[in-house]
Short mmCIF file of C-alpha atoms in Angstrom, two decimals:
data_model
loop_
_atom_site.label_atom_id
_atom_site.label_comp_id
_atom_site.label_asym_id
_atom_site.label_seq_id
_atom_site.Cartn_x
_atom_site.Cartn_y
_atom_site.Cartn_z
CA MET A 104 8.47 2.72 14.37
CA GLN A 105 11.08 5.18 15.39
CA GLY A 106 11.85 5.11 19.06
CA GLY A 107 10.16 7.83 21.05
CA THR A 108 8.83 9.83 18.08
CA GLY A 109 5.47 8.15 17.58
CA ARG A 110 5.90 8.69 13.84
CA PHE A 111 6.01 6.04 11.16
CA PRO A 112 8.94 6.53 8.74
CA LEU A 113 8.49 6.71 4.98
CA GLU A 114 10.97 3.95 4.21
CA THR A 115 10.85 2.56 0.72
CA THR A 116 12.99 -0.55 0.71
CA SER A 117 15.40 -2.74 2.60
CA ALA A 118 18.84 -3.33 1.17
CA ARG A 119 20.60 -6.68 1.45
CA TRP A 120 24.18 -6.97 0.24
CA LYS A 121 26.83 -9.56 0.92
CA ARG A 122 30.41 -10.33 -0.06
CA ASN A 123 32.64 -13.35 0.43
CA ASP A 124 35.82 -11.31 0.54
CA ASN A 125 36.51 -10.45 4.19
CA ASN A 126 38.81 -7.60 3.18
CA ALA A 127 36.12 -5.88 1.14
CA LYS A 128 35.33 -2.20 1.26
CA ASP A 129 32.09 -2.77 3.09
CA LYS A 130 30.63 0.60 3.99
CA PHE A 131 27.85 2.07 1.87
CA THR A 132 25.11 4.39 3.12
CA PHE A 133 21.60 4.74 1.74
CA PRO A 134 20.19 8.23 2.38
CA PHE A 135 16.62 7.04 1.87
CA MET A 136 16.59 4.30 4.46
CA ASP A 137 14.86 4.66 7.80
CA ARG A 138 17.01 6.20 10.49
CA GLY A 139 17.13 4.38 13.79
CA ASN A 140 15.07 1.38 12.70
CA SER A 141 17.12 -1.69 13.52
CA ASP A 142 14.70 -3.98 11.67
CA ILE A 143 15.17 -2.44 8.26
CA LEU A 144 18.05 -4.71 7.24
CA ASP A 145 17.02 -8.31 6.69
CA PRO A 146 20.34 -10.14 6.19
CA ILE A 147 20.80 -12.84 3.58
CA PRO A 148 21.64 -16.14 5.33
CA ASN A 149 25.36 -16.71 5.76
CA SER A 150 27.19 -19.21 3.58
CA GLY A 151 30.89 -19.92 3.82
CA ASN A 152 32.92 -16.87 4.79
CA ASP A 153 30.23 -14.27 3.99
CA THR A 154 30.11 -11.45 6.50
CA PHE A 155 27.37 -8.93 7.18
CA SER A 156 27.35 -5.41 8.53
CA ALA A 157 24.68 -3.99 10.81
CA LEU A 158 23.39 -0.45 11.08
CA ASP A 159 26.09 2.15 11.48
CA SER A 160 25.15 5.30 13.41
CA GLY A 161 21.49 4.87 12.51
CA GLU A 162 22.18 4.41 8.80
CA ALA A 163 22.21 1.28 6.68
CA SER A 164 25.73 0.02 6.02
CA VAL A 165 25.94 -2.92 3.66
CA GLN A 166 28.39 -5.18 1.90
CA ILE A 167 28.69 -6.25 -1.69
CA HIS A 168 28.71 -9.85 -2.80
CA GLU A 169 31.64 -10.67 -5.04
CA ARG A 170 31.73 -13.95 -6.94
CA SER A 171 33.79 -15.51 -9.67
CA SER A 172 32.36 -15.72 -13.14
CA GLU A 173 31.46 -19.12 -14.58
CA SER A 174 34.35 -18.67 -17.00
CA LYS A 175 37.35 -20.23 -15.27
CA GLU A 176 39.59 -19.10 -18.13
CA THR A 177 39.14 -15.37 -17.54
CA GLY A 178 38.62 -15.52 -13.79
CA ALA A 179 36.34 -12.49 -14.11
CA LYS A 180 34.46 -11.37 -11.02
CA THR A 181 30.91 -10.08 -10.72
CA PHE A 182 29.48 -7.89 -7.99
CA THR A 183 25.81 -8.21 -7.01
CA ALA A 184 23.39 -6.50 -4.66
CA SER A 185 19.77 -7.28 -3.77
CA VAL A 186 17.39 -4.43 -3.00
CA MET A 187 14.06 -5.29 -1.39
CA VAL A 188 11.26 -3.37 -3.12
CA ASP A 189 7.56 -3.51 -2.32
CA SER A 190 5.39 -4.70 -5.19
CA SER A 191 3.50 -1.42 -5.56
CA LEU A 192 6.81 0.43 -6.10
CA LEU A 193 8.21 -1.85 -8.79
CA GLN A 194 6.56 0.27 -11.47
CA PHE A 195 8.91 3.15 -10.66
CA VAL A 196 12.06 1.04 -10.99
CA ASN A 197 10.85 -0.24 -14.35
CA GLY A 198 9.41 3.02 -15.63
CA ARG A 199 6.93 3.19 -18.48
CA GLY A 200 8.04 0.77 -21.14
CA GLY A 201 11.09 -0.16 -19.04
CA LYS A 202 12.76 3.18 -19.70
CA ILE A 203 13.92 3.85 -16.13
CA LYS A 204 15.43 0.38 -15.83
CA GLU A 205 17.23 0.81 -19.16
CA SER A 206 18.50 4.25 -18.14
CA ILE A 207 19.98 2.97 -14.85
CA GLU A 208 21.60 0.02 -16.62
CA LYS A 209 23.11 2.22 -19.31
CA GLU A 210 24.40 4.94 -16.98
CA THR A 211 25.94 2.53 -14.45
CA ASP A 212 26.95 -0.33 -16.78
CA THR A 213 24.99 -2.85 -14.70
CA LYS A 214 22.14 -5.29 -15.22
CA LEU A 215 18.91 -5.14 -13.22
CA SER A 216 16.73 -8.20 -12.72
CA ILE A 217 13.19 -7.11 -11.84
CA PRO A 218 10.24 -9.50 -11.35
CA LEU A 219 7.01 -8.72 -13.20
CA PRO A 220 4.54 -6.81 -10.96
CA CYS A 221 1.79 -9.32 -11.75
CA GLU A 222 3.99 -12.10 -10.32
CA VAL A 223 4.66 -10.33 -7.01
CA LYS A 224 2.12 -9.91 -4.22
CA ALA A 225 4.39 -8.50 -1.51
CA GLY A 226 8.04 -7.47 -1.42
CA CYS A 227 10.64 -8.82 -3.80
CA CYS A 228 14.32 -8.50 -4.62
CA VAL A 229 15.62 -6.32 -7.42
CA VAL A 230 19.03 -7.79 -8.19
CA VAL A 231 21.79 -5.49 -9.42
CA GLU A 232 24.76 -7.11 -11.16
CA GLY A 233 27.91 -5.47 -12.51
CA SER A 234 31.60 -5.95 -13.18
CA PHE A 235 32.65 -3.19 -10.79
CA GLU A 236 31.71 -2.52 -7.19
CA GLU A 237 31.39 1.21 -7.86
CA SER A 238 28.93 0.55 -10.69
CA VAL A 239 26.71 -1.56 -8.46
CA GLU A 240 26.80 1.10 -5.74
CA ALA A 241 25.81 3.77 -8.27
CA ALA A 242 22.91 1.67 -9.56
CA VAL A 243 21.57 1.05 -6.04
CA ARG A 244 21.82 4.79 -5.33
CA GLN A 245 19.75 5.51 -8.40
CA ILE A 246 17.16 2.89 -7.46
CA HIS A 247 16.66 4.53 -4.08
CA MET A 248 16.39 7.96 -5.63
CA VAL A 249 13.75 6.69 -8.04
CA LEU A 250 11.80 5.06 -5.20
CA ASP A 251 11.97 8.19 -3.06
CA GLU A 252 10.52 10.23 -5.92
CA GLY A 253 7.94 7.54 -6.67
CA ILE A 254 6.50 7.61 -3.17
CA LYS A 255 5.80 11.32 -3.54
CA SER A 256 4.44 10.92 -7.06
CA PRO A 257 0.72 11.06 -7.88
CA ASP A 258 1.38 7.95 -9.98
CA LEU A 259 1.50 5.90 -6.78
CA GLU A 260 -2.08 4.74 -6.35
CA TYR A 261 -3.98 5.03 -3.09
CA SER A 262 -4.03 1.51 -1.71
CA HIS A 263 -6.21 1.88 1.38
CA PHE A 264 -8.66 4.30 2.97
CA ILE A 265 -10.55 4.92 6.18
CA SER A 266 -14.23 4.31 5.55
CA LEU A 267 -17.50 4.56 7.44
CA PRO A 268 -19.45 1.57 6.07
CA LEU A 269 -23.04 2.34 5.10
CA ALA A 270 -23.54 -1.06 3.49
CA VAL A 271 -24.09 -2.57 6.95
CA HIS A 272 -27.70 -1.44 6.52
CA PRO A 273 -29.47 -3.95 4.21
CA ALA A 274 -32.37 -1.59 3.49
CA LEU A 275 -29.94 1.04 2.21
CA VAL A 276 -28.16 -1.50 0.00
CA ASP A 277 -31.52 -2.45 -1.54
CA GLN A 278 -32.41 1.20 -2.13
CA VAL A 279 -29.12 1.89 -3.89
CA ALA A 280 -29.52 -1.20 -6.07
CA LYS A 281 -33.05 -0.13 -7.09
CA PHE A 282 -31.83 3.39 -7.90
CA GLN A 283 -29.05 2.07 -10.12
CA SER A 284 -31.38 -0.35 -11.90
CA SER A 285 -33.81 2.49 -12.56
CA VAL A 286 -31.05 4.67 -14.00
CA LEU A 287 -29.75 1.93 -16.29
CA ALA A 288 -33.24 1.23 -17.56
CA SER A 289 -34.33 4.84 -18.11
CA MET A 290 -31.04 6.11 -19.59
CA ASN A 291 -30.96 3.58 -22.42
CA VAL A 292 -32.12 6.18 -24.95
CA GLU A 293 -30.57 7.66 -28.07
CA LYS A 294 -28.15 10.51 -27.64
CA GLN A 295 -25.81 11.79 -30.28
CA VAL A 296 -22.22 11.90 -29.01
CA THR A 297 -19.40 12.60 -31.44
CA ASP A 298 -16.23 10.54 -31.56
CA GLU A 299 -14.31 13.71 -30.78
CA GLU A 300 -16.22 14.21 -27.51
CA LEU A 301 -15.37 10.66 -26.46
CA ASN A 302 -11.73 11.13 -27.53
CA ILE A 303 -11.65 7.69 -29.08
CA GLU A 304 -7.94 7.87 -29.88
CA SER A 305 -7.14 7.87 -26.19
CA LEU A 306 -9.24 4.77 -25.56
CA ALA A 307 -6.87 2.40 -27.34
CA THR A 308 -4.33 2.55 -24.52
CA VAL A 309 -5.03 0.40 -21.49
CA ASN A 310 -4.45 1.86 -18.03
CA GLU A 311 -1.40 -0.01 -16.71
CA GLU A 312 -1.65 1.43 -13.18
CA GLU A 313 -5.20 0.18 -12.56
CA ASP A 314 -4.70 -3.18 -14.27
CA PRO A 315 -1.22 -4.65 -13.63
CA GLU A 316 -1.79 -7.28 -16.29
CA ALA A 317 -2.86 -4.76 -18.91
CA MET A 318 -0.46 -3.68 -21.65
CA VAL A 319 -0.16 -0.69 -23.92
CA VAL A 320 -1.65 -1.42 -27.33
CA ASP A 321 1.53 -0.45 -29.16
CA SER A 322 3.39 -3.30 -27.49
CA LEU A 323 0.84 -5.96 -28.42
CA GLY A 324 0.54 -8.19 -31.46
CA SER A 325 -1.85 -7.25 -34.24
CA ASP A 326 -4.48 -9.80 -33.18
CA LYS A 327 -4.64 -8.41 -29.65
CA VAL A 328 -4.70 -4.84 -30.94
CA ALA A 329 -7.70 -5.70 -33.09
CA ASP A 330 -9.37 -7.33 -30.11
CA ILE A 331 -8.86 -4.26 -27.90
CA VAL A 332 -9.92 -1.80 -30.58
CA GLY A 333 -12.99 -3.95 -31.17
CA SER A 334 -13.81 -3.77 -27.46
CA VAL A 335 -13.36 0.01 -27.54
CA SER A 336 -15.63 0.40 -30.55
CA GLU A 337 -18.28 -1.78 -28.96
CA THR A 338 -18.13 0.14 -25.68
CA VAL A 339 -18.20 3.53 -27.42
CA ALA A 340 -21.19 2.47 -29.51
CA LYS A 341 -23.08 1.56 -26.36
CA MET A 342 -22.17 4.86 -24.66
CA LYS A 343 -23.45 6.84 -27.63
CA ASN A 344 -26.89 5.37 -26.98
CA SER A 345 -26.86 5.54 -23.20
CA TRP A 346 -25.64 9.02 -22.28
CA GLY A 347 -22.21 7.61 -21.38
CA ILE A 348 -23.77 5.46 -18.67
CA ASP A 349 -23.11 1.77 -18.21
CA GLU A 350 -23.15 -0.66 -15.30
CA SER A 351 -19.37 -0.53 -14.77
CA ILE A 352 -19.46 3.04 -13.43
CA MET A 353 -22.07 2.16 -10.81
CA VAL A 354 -20.62 1.75 -7.33
CA LYS A 355 -21.42 -1.73 -6.01
CA PRO A 356 -24.32 -1.34 -3.54
CA LYS A 357 -22.59 -3.60 -1.00
CA THR A 358 -19.62 -1.19 -0.89
CA ILE A 359 -21.53 2.02 -0.17
CA HIS A 360 -19.57 4.08 2.36
CA ILE A 361 -18.35 7.48 3.50
CA THR A 362 -14.66 8.14 2.85
CA VAL A 363 -12.74 9.72 5.73
CA LEU A 364 -9.14 9.59 4.48
CA MET A 365 -7.27 8.17 1.48
CA LEU A 366 -3.97 6.41 2.23
CA LYS A 367 -0.91 5.13 0.40
CA LEU A 368 0.35 2.11 2.33
CA TRP A 369 2.92 0.37 0.18
CA ASN A 370 4.21 -2.27 2.59
CA GLN A 371 3.06 -4.49 5.43
CA ASP A 372 4.76 -2.37 8.11
CA ARG A 373 2.76 0.68 7.09
CA ILE A 374 -0.46 -1.33 6.93
CA ALA A 375 0.14 -2.67 10.45
CA ALA A 376 0.94 0.84 11.69
CA ALA A 377 -2.28 2.14 10.10
CA ALA A 378 -4.34 -0.52 11.89
CA GLU A 379 -2.70 0.45 15.20
CA THR A 380 -3.27 4.13 14.53
CA LEU A 381 -6.96 3.58 13.88
CA GLN A 382 -7.28 1.72 17.17
CA ARG A 383 -5.44 4.51 18.94
CA SER A 384 -7.88 7.09 17.57
CA MET A 385 -10.91 5.40 19.15
CA VAL A 386 -10.61 7.16 22.52
CA LYS A 387 -10.61 10.60 20.90
CA VAL A 388 -13.42 9.63 18.52
CA HIS A 389 -15.65 8.57 21.41
CA GLN A 390 -14.81 11.77 23.27
CA VAL A 391 -15.80 13.90 20.28
CA LEU A 392 -19.00 11.92 19.82
CA GLU A 393 -19.71 12.45 23.54
CA GLY A 394 -20.38 8.73 23.89
CA ARG A 395 -23.63 9.11 21.94
CA PRO A 396 -24.70 7.39 18.72
CA VAL A 397 -24.53 9.46 15.54
CA ALA A 398 -27.10 9.15 12.79
CA VAL A 399 -27.11 10.60 9.29
CA ARG A 400 -29.68 11.25 6.58
CA ILE A 401 -28.65 10.33 3.05
CA LYS A 402 -30.57 12.55 0.68
CA ASN A 403 -30.29 14.59 -2.54
CA LEU A 404 -27.96 13.80 -5.42
CA GLU A 405 -25.22 16.03 -6.82
CA CYS A 406 -22.25 15.87 -9.18
CA MET A 407 -18.71 16.37 -7.95
CA ARG A 408 -17.52 19.56 -9.64
CA GLY A 409 -18.14 20.59 -13.23
CA SER A 410 -21.23 20.40 -15.38
CA PRO A 411 -23.80 17.60 -14.90
CA ALA A 412 -23.60 17.10 -18.68
CA LYS A 413 -19.98 15.98 -18.29
CA ALA A 414 -20.02 14.35 -14.88
CA HIS A 415 -17.45 11.97 -13.46
CA VAL A 416 -18.81 11.41 -9.94
CA LEU A 417 -22.41 11.38 -8.75
CA TYR A 418 -22.98 11.21 -5.00
CA ALA A 419 -25.64 11.51 -2.32
CA HIS A 420 -25.35 14.13 0.40
CA VAL A 421 -24.84 12.86 3.94
CA GLU A 422 -26.11 15.13 6.73
CA GLU A 423 -25.91 14.64 10.47
CA ILE A 424 -29.38 14.39 11.96
CA ASN A 425 -28.65 16.68 14.92
CA ARG A 426 -26.51 19.06 12.81
CA ASP A 427 -24.02 19.33 15.70
CA ASN A 428 -20.99 18.36 13.54
CA ARG A 429 -19.99 15.54 15.87
CA LEU A 430 -19.35 13.19 12.96
CA ILE A 431 -17.25 15.72 11.06
CA ARG A 432 -15.17 16.33 14.19
CA ALA A 433 -14.78 12.58 14.75
CA CYS A 434 -13.54 12.16 11.18
CA GLN A 435 -11.08 14.99 11.69
CA ALA A 436 -9.84 13.34 14.89
CA ILE A 437 -9.04 10.19 12.89
CA ILE A 438 -7.24 12.22 10.21
CA ASP A 439 -5.21 14.10 12.81
CA GLU A 440 -4.10 10.82 14.41
CA PHE A 441 -2.88 9.47 11.06
CA VAL A 442 -1.02 12.70 10.32
CA ARG A 443 0.72 12.53 13.71
CA ALA A 444 1.67 8.92 12.99
CA GLY A 445 3.44 9.96 9.79
CA LEU A 446 1.15 7.84 7.62
CA VAL A 447 -0.16 10.71 5.50
CA LEU A 448 2.06 12.13 2.78
CA ASP A 449 2.56 15.89 2.70
CA ALA A 450 0.42 16.31 -0.42
CA ASP A 451 -2.51 14.61 1.36
CA LYS A 452 -2.38 16.42 4.69
CA ARG A 453 -4.84 18.98 3.40
CA GLN A 454 -7.57 16.35 3.03
CA LYS A 455 -10.75 17.48 4.75
CA PRO A 456 -13.69 15.19 5.47
CA LYS A 457 -16.65 15.73 3.12
CA LEU A 458 -19.67 13.69 4.09
CA HIS A 459 -21.02 12.01 0.96
CA ALA A 460 -21.75 8.59 -0.48
CA THR A 461 -20.55 8.01 -4.04
CA LEU A 462 -23.05 6.25 -6.31
CA MET A 463 -21.42 6.53 -9.75
CA ASN A 464 -17.76 7.04 -10.66
CA THR A 465 -16.19 7.00 -14.14
CA ARG A 466 -12.91 5.84 -12.66
CA HIS A 467 -14.41 2.36 -12.62
CA ARG A 468 -15.46 2.40 -16.27
CA LYS A 469 -14.42 -0.80 -18.04
CA MET A 470 -14.47 -2.21 -21.53
CA LYS A 471 -15.21 -5.79 -22.43
CA ARG A 472 -13.08 -8.33 -20.51
CA GLY A 473 -12.63 -5.86 -17.66
CA ARG A 474 -10.02 -3.63 -19.26
CA THR A 475 -10.03 0.00 -18.15
CA PHE A 476 -9.74 3.19 -20.16
CA GLN A 477 -6.60 5.29 -19.90
CA LYS A 478 -8.59 8.52 -19.71
CA ARG A 479 -11.78 8.99 -17.75
CA ILE A 480 -14.83 9.45 -19.96
CA PRO A 481 -17.67 11.56 -18.49
CA PHE A 482 -21.37 10.75 -18.46
CA ASP A 483 -24.41 13.00 -18.75
CA ALA A 484 -26.14 13.17 -15.36
CA THR A 485 -28.72 15.77 -16.39
CA GLN A 486 -31.63 13.35 -16.66
CA ILE A 487 -30.59 11.51 -13.51
CA LEU A 488 -30.73 14.72 -11.49
CA LEU A 489 -34.09 15.68 -13.01
CA GLN A 490 -35.62 12.31 -12.16
CA HIS A 491 -33.79 11.37 -8.94
CA GLY A 492 -32.19 14.59 -7.67
CA SER A 493 -34.24 14.72 -4.46
CA LEU A 494 -34.00 11.00 -3.73
CA ASP A 495 -34.12 10.22 0.00
CA PHE A 496 -32.32 7.09 1.20
CA GLY A 497 -33.44 7.60 4.79
CA GLU A 498 -31.71 7.82 8.19
CA HIS A 499 -28.95 5.45 9.26
CA LEU A 500 -26.59 5.02 12.21
CA ILE A 501 -22.81 5.18 11.73
CA LEU A 502 -21.61 2.04 13.49
CA GLN A 503 -17.91 1.65 12.63
CA ALA A 504 -14.81 3.06 10.99
CA HIS A 505 -12.74 0.63 8.89
CA LEU A 506 -9.23 0.51 7.50
CA SER A 507 -10.35 -0.64 4.04
CA GLU A 508 -8.26 -2.12 1.24
CA ARG A 509 -9.08 -0.84 -2.23
CA PHE A 510 -10.10 -3.34 -4.94
CA GLN A 511 -10.19 -6.22 -2.44
CA TYR A 512 -13.49 -7.48 -1.02
CA GLY A 513 -14.59 -9.68 1.86
CA GLU A 514 -17.24 -12.41 1.87
CA ASN A 515 -19.95 -9.84 2.63
CA GLY A 516 -19.11 -7.89 -0.53
CA TYR A 517 -17.63 -4.92 1.33
CA TYR A 518 -14.01 -3.81 1.06
CA ASN A 519 -11.52 -6.05 2.83
CA CYS A 520 -11.27 -4.82 6.43
CA LEU A 521 -7.77 -4.69 7.97
CA GLY A 522 -8.83 -2.98 11.20
CA SER A 523 -11.87 -1.28 12.69
CA ILE A 524 -13.21 0.70 15.62
CA GLY A 525 -16.77 0.79 16.86
CA PHE A 526 -18.85 3.94 17.24
CA PRO A 527 -21.21 4.47 20.19
CA THR A 528 -24.54 2.68 19.75
CA VAL A 529 -27.85 2.73 21.55
CA THR A 530 -26.88 -0.56 23.22
CA SER A 531 -23.54 0.78 24.46
CA LEU A 532 -25.30 3.90 25.73
CA LEU A 533 -27.75 1.80 27.77
CA LYS A 534 -24.91 -0.30 29.21
CA SER A 535 -23.09 2.81 30.40
#
C-alpha cells in the first residue's frame, strides 16, 4: 500500500529482468507499475555475475538477461525478460484466439511464452525472448499497455463481492428450496418457442471467460463439435417445453445473500487489502446501525428490468423492518471505505446498494457437462409471478458482512469467505 495515502494501487504485474553482462544498458521504466511500492519487484535469484537494479525514483528499473545461443558456431545472443502476470489477466495477453500474443510477437520480432490459464492458479511468468534488447523492451511495453487496458475492460470478470449472507438462516434456505422445486415442477409445460427467439446459432460457442477450460467450437475437432451441438440441441429442446426454465438458472439455496458491492481483485495483494478494508469499515458500520440489530423482511418477487416474458433475473425484495434505512446506510459506509481504499474501479464507483435476494439468474445457465452459453437466454417469468409473486419468506436478522469469492464455496455451501465483520445482535446489545 502506498505510504501515507491509504489507497491501494492498481498495479497489474511485477517485472523481473536480469542480465549477466555487467556493462549492460540496464535502465528501463514501466509506466504502469506501482509508484513508491518497494515490494513490487521480486528479483530472480542471482547466479554467477548477474546483477539486479532496484526501484529508481519510485519507478521500476530493470535489467535484461543476455545469454549465448546454444549454437556455438554462430555465437548468437538472445535477450529475455520475465513479466509476472496474475492468472486472471493472462487472457488479455493472449487475446481471443491468441491474436494479441501474435500481434506483439510480429510487431516486436520476439517470442512470448505464456502458460495456459487453466494451468495457473495464481501469478505466473510471461517470458519474452528476442534477438535484440530493444525488441524485448518494446514487447514488455506492449504487454503492460495491454494489461492496463484489460484491468479497465468489462471483459475482466468480477472475482469477489461483499455479501450479507442470508443462508445462515436454515428456515430461509428450506423455503427457497421449496419455492424452486415448486417452480420446476409447475413450469414443465408445453410452450412454443421458435429457434429464432432462442438464437440457436449463438449457442454453439462456449463462453471462454466463465469456463477457462472451454473452447470455441470452431477450434475443436468434428467429434467434439458434434458433441457440443448435440448438447445445445438437447438443452434447447428442454427449454422449449419449460418456458426457458431449468435447474441451472436457480440460485443455490445455500448461497442466498444480499450483494453490497462487486469487486475485481486480480491478485493476492488486492484480496488482502480488501479483507483489511472490510475490517476497517466495521466501526463506521456499527455507528450507522446505532449498535442495534437490523432485521429485514424478504417478500414479493420481481424481475430485474425488462419484460417478465423475457426475464434474466428474478429476485425477492428485501425491506428493513423499521424502515429507518440503517441497513442501506451501513452498506453505503462499506462501499465508501472500499472506494477510499482504491479497490473500486472508476466504472464501478457509481454502484449503489439495492436490497434484494436473487433467486434465478440466466447467467448461470448451463448445457450438459456444465458448459455455459455465450449469450444469455431469457426465461418467461409470467407464470412464476402469477403463482408466487407475493411470496413471503419471513423476517430475518442480518448477522454479518462477508468478503466472498465468486464460484468458490466453503464446506457449508456458501461462498468462500475471505474476511467478515459481525453486525450488532440481540446478544451483543444485552452485553453492552
